[in-house]
Each structure stands twice: as structure tokens, then as C-alpha cells.
PDB file of C-alpha atoms in Angstrom:
ATOM      1  CA  MET A   1      79.406   9.049 -94.032  1.00 66.00           C
ATOM      2  CA  ASP A   2      75.846   9.805 -92.023  1.00 80.00           C
ATOM      3  CA  ILE A   3      75.568   9.763 -88.183  1.00 83.00           C
ATOM      4  CA  SER A   4      72.033   8.273 -88.736  1.00 80.00           C
ATOM      5  CA  SER A   5      73.467   5.062 -89.658  1.00 85.00           C
ATOM      6  CA  PHE A   6      75.414   5.084 -87.008  1.00 90.00           C
ATOM      7  CA  VAL A   7      72.280   5.806 -84.185  1.00 92.00           C
ATOM      8  CA  VAL A   8      71.275   2.139 -83.445  1.00 90.00           C
ATOM      9  CA  PRO A   9      74.715   0.259 -83.160  1.00 91.00           C
ATOM     10  CA  VAL A  10      75.801   3.436 -80.813  1.00 93.00           C
ATOM     11  CA  LEU A  11      72.573   3.122 -78.444  1.00 92.00           C
ATOM     12  CA  LEU A  12      71.964  -1.575 -78.239  1.00 89.00           C
ATOM     13  CA  SER A  13      75.633  -1.008 -77.955  1.00 92.00           C
ATOM     14  CA  GLY A  14      75.099   1.701 -74.847  1.00 92.00           C
ATOM     15  CA  THR A  15      72.242  -0.265 -73.372  1.00 88.00           C
ATOM     16  CA  ALA A  16      74.422  -3.072 -73.195  1.00 88.00           C
ATOM     17  CA  LEU A  17      76.754  -1.926 -72.137  1.00 91.00           C
ATOM     18  CA  PHE A  18      75.059   0.154 -69.083  1.00 91.00           C
ATOM     19  CA  ALA A  19      73.354  -2.606 -67.987  1.00 89.00           C
ATOM     20  CA  LEU A  20      76.552  -4.642 -67.993  1.00 89.00           C
ATOM     21  CA  SER A  21      77.509  -2.350 -65.458  1.00 92.00           C
ATOM     22  CA  ARG A  22      74.768  -2.186 -62.941  1.00 91.00           C
ATOM     23  CA  LYS A  23      75.038  -6.521 -63.442  1.00 90.00           C
ATOM     24  CA  VAL A  24      71.497  -6.498 -64.759  1.00 86.00           C
ATOM     25  CA  ASP A  25      69.611  -9.120 -66.590  1.00 88.00           C
ATOM     26  CA  VAL A  26      68.552  -8.011 -69.720  1.00 84.00           C
ATOM     27  CA  TYR A  27      66.394 -11.138 -70.998  1.00 87.00           C
ATOM     28  CA  SER A  28      64.937 -11.373 -67.858  1.00 90.00           C
ATOM     29  CA  ALA A  29      63.582  -7.286 -68.035  1.00 88.00           C
ATOM     30  CA  LEU A  30      62.477  -7.377 -71.992  1.00 86.00           C
ATOM     31  CA  THR A  31      60.773  -9.950 -71.326  1.00 93.00           C
ATOM     32  CA  THR A  32      58.733  -7.821 -68.179  1.00 94.00           C
ATOM     33  CA  GLY A  33      59.021  -5.366 -70.091  1.00 92.00           C
ATOM     34  CA  ALA A  34      57.335  -6.698 -72.710  1.00 93.00           C
ATOM     35  CA  GLY A  35      54.625  -8.665 -70.121  1.00 94.00           C
ATOM     36  CA  GLU A  36      53.753  -5.037 -68.873  1.00 95.00           C
ATOM     37  CA  GLY A  37      52.995  -3.942 -72.606  1.00 93.00           C
ATOM     38  CA  LEU A  38      50.933  -6.436 -73.956  1.00 94.00           C
ATOM     39  CA  SER A  39      48.676  -5.816 -70.324  1.00 94.00           C
ATOM     40  CA  ILE A  40      47.911  -2.276 -71.083  1.00 94.00           C
ATOM     41  CA  ILE A  41      47.398  -2.588 -74.727  1.00 92.00           C
ATOM     42  CA  VAL A  42      44.751  -4.834 -73.354  1.00 93.00           C
ATOM     43  CA  ARG A  43      44.026  -1.459 -71.636  1.00 93.00           C
ATOM     44  CA  ILE A  44      44.065   0.675 -74.066  1.00 89.00           C
ATOM     45  CA  PHE A  45      42.450  -1.875 -77.136  1.00 90.00           C
ATOM     46  CA  PRO A  46      38.753  -0.647 -76.417  1.00 91.00           C
ATOM     47  CA  ALA A  47      39.174   2.317 -75.963  1.00 85.00           C
ATOM     48  CA  LEU A  48      41.432   2.905 -79.107  1.00 81.00           C
ATOM     49  CA  VAL A  49      38.464   1.260 -81.353  1.00 86.00           C
ATOM     50  CA  ALA A  50      36.183   3.654 -79.819  1.00 86.00           C
ATOM     51  CA  LEU A  51      37.983   6.721 -81.129  1.00 79.00           C
ATOM     52  CA  LEU A  52      38.833   5.564 -84.351  1.00 78.00           C
ATOM     53  CA  SER A  53      35.609   4.412 -84.586  1.00 86.00           C
ATOM     54  CA  ALA A  54      34.124   7.664 -83.708  1.00 82.00           C
ATOM     55  CA  VAL A  55      37.092   9.140 -86.152  1.00 77.00           C
ATOM     56  CA  TYR A  56      35.753   8.008 -89.062  1.00 81.00           C
ATOM     57  CA  MET A  57      31.657   8.114 -87.979  1.00 89.00           C
ATOM     58  CA  PHE A  58      32.716  11.881 -87.545  1.00 81.00           C
ATOM     59  CA  ARG A  59      34.417  12.005 -91.477  1.00 80.00           C
ATOM     60  CA  ALA A  60      32.223   9.976 -92.793  1.00 88.00           C
ATOM     61  CA  SER A  61      28.884  11.731 -92.073  1.00 92.00           C
ATOM     62  CA  GLY A  62      30.331  14.796 -93.243  1.00 88.00           C
ATOM     63  CA  ALA A  63      30.338  16.983 -89.857  1.00 86.00           C
ATOM     64  CA  MET A  64      34.299  16.608 -90.473  1.00 81.00           C
ATOM     65  CA  ASP A  65      34.038  18.115 -94.576  1.00 84.00           C
ATOM     66  CA  PHE A  66      32.268  20.839 -93.427  1.00 89.00           C
ATOM     67  CA  LEU A  67      34.250  21.868 -90.496  1.00 84.00           C
ATOM     68  CA  THR A  68      36.899  22.068 -92.873  1.00 84.00           C
ATOM     69  CA  HIS A  69      35.023  24.196 -95.546  1.00 87.00           C
ATOM     70  CA  LEU A  70      34.512  26.065 -92.532  1.00 89.00           C
ATOM     71  CA  VAL A  71      37.561  27.014 -91.385  1.00 87.00           C
ATOM     72  CA  ALA A  72      39.161  27.616 -94.373  1.00 87.00           C
ATOM     73  CA  PRO A  73      39.415  30.574 -95.571  1.00 90.00           C
ATOM     74  CA  LEU A  74      41.023  31.435 -91.460  1.00 89.00           C
ATOM     75  CA  LEU A  75      43.393  28.507 -91.784  1.00 87.00           C
ATOM     76  CA  ASP A  76      44.129  29.987 -95.070  1.00 88.00           C
ATOM     77  CA  LYS A  77      45.735  33.229 -94.247  1.00 90.00           C
ATOM     78  CA  LEU A  78      47.377  31.688 -91.576  1.00 89.00           C
ATOM     79  CA  GLY A  79      49.470  30.463 -94.269  1.00 90.00           C
ATOM     80  CA  ILE A  80      47.811  26.824 -93.428  1.00 86.00           C
ATOM     81  CA  PRO A  81      46.699  23.850 -95.816  1.00 85.00           C
ATOM     82  CA  PRO A  82      43.680  23.333 -95.968  1.00 81.00           C
ATOM     83  CA  GLU A  83      43.739  19.778 -96.016  1.00 78.00           C
ATOM     84  CA  THR A  84      45.135  19.587 -92.592  1.00 80.00           C
ATOM     85  CA  ALA A  85      41.529  20.993 -90.905  1.00 80.00           C
ATOM     86  CA  ALA A  86      40.979  17.006 -90.175  1.00 78.00           C
ATOM     87  CA  ILE A  87      44.024  17.127 -88.254  1.00 80.00           C
ATOM     88  CA  LEU A  88      43.902  20.259 -86.327  1.00 81.00           C
ATOM     89  CA  LEU A  89      40.237  19.077 -85.232  1.00 78.00           C
ATOM     90  CA  ILE A  90      41.040  15.448 -84.620  1.00 77.00           C
ATOM     91  CA  ARG A  91      44.266  16.211 -82.437  1.00 81.00           C
ATOM     92  CA  PRO A  92      43.167  17.927 -79.127  1.00 78.00           C
ATOM     93  CA  ILE A  93      40.190  14.825 -78.643  1.00 74.00           C
ATOM     94  CA  SER A  94      42.486  11.966 -79.805  1.00 71.00           C
ATOM     95  CA  GLY A  95      46.152  11.514 -81.204  1.00 76.00           C
ATOM     96  CA  SER A  96      45.212   8.084 -82.338  1.00 71.00           C
ATOM     97  CA  GLY A  97      41.979   9.313 -84.357  1.00 73.00           C
ATOM     98  CA  ALA A  98      44.732  12.329 -85.518  1.00 77.00           C
ATOM     99  CA  LEU A  99      47.014   9.909 -86.520  1.00 77.00           C
ATOM    100  CA  ALA A 100      44.854   8.251 -88.758  1.00 76.00           C
ATOM    101  CA  VAL A 101      44.339  10.667 -90.849  1.00 75.00           C
ATOM    102  CA  GLY A 102      46.661  12.218 -91.044  1.00 78.00           C
ATOM    103  CA  SER A 103      48.001   8.425 -93.027  1.00 79.00           C
ATOM    104  CA  GLU A 104      44.871   8.601 -95.108  1.00 77.00           C
ATOM    105  CA  LEU A 105      46.324  12.236 -95.575  1.00 75.00           C
ATOM    106  CA  MET A 106      49.571  11.305 -96.709  1.00 78.00           C
ATOM    107  CA  ALA A 107      48.040   7.921 -99.053  1.00 78.00           C
ATOM    108  CA  GLN A 108      46.111  10.811-101.057  1.00 75.00           C
TER     109      GLN A 108
END
């Protein structure tokens, strides 16, 4: 028996019982939260597109490969695979960009 198969049902049941004990209108809270989430997406979407575009241009220009080649010996001594250098270089600038680079790395 795997405990992870119980996590989602327990969380949903616990949330429902908590909301019931506090007499919270769950549907209203859900729709309000969804509306706020959409407004946040509208605010951050332009920045996200700009960051992902900048990361793509950085990689397409060859600068990423140059920096990866430059830090590969150091990463090798630290026991870090040199293929992950792109993630290490992009992460301080953009978490979303690092996620995109990681996704590409896993696809290869």
C-alpha cells in the first residue's frame, strides 16, 4: 500500500471538513481565488514572455555554450554534471527560464 495514493483524498477531505467547521462558502472562495489568480497571470505574463525570450536568445547566440564550456572543469571537480551548467547560470536570473531549460534538457 502506497501512502502517496491517499494524499490527495486526505487533503481534499481535510479542506472540506475545515471549511465546513468554519462555515465558509467554498464555491465563493474558489471563484474569488480563481479570479485573483487570473489577474496575477495577466500582470506577470509580459515579464515571463520577455524572460523566456531573453533566455532563448542567450542560448541561440552561443553565449550559453561558451559559458558552459568555460565552467565545465569547475563543475566536473565539484561532481556536478556539466550539462546542468545552463540551469545553474539561468536560475539566478529567472526561475521560469531555468525550468524551461531543464525541460529541454530532460527532453534530450
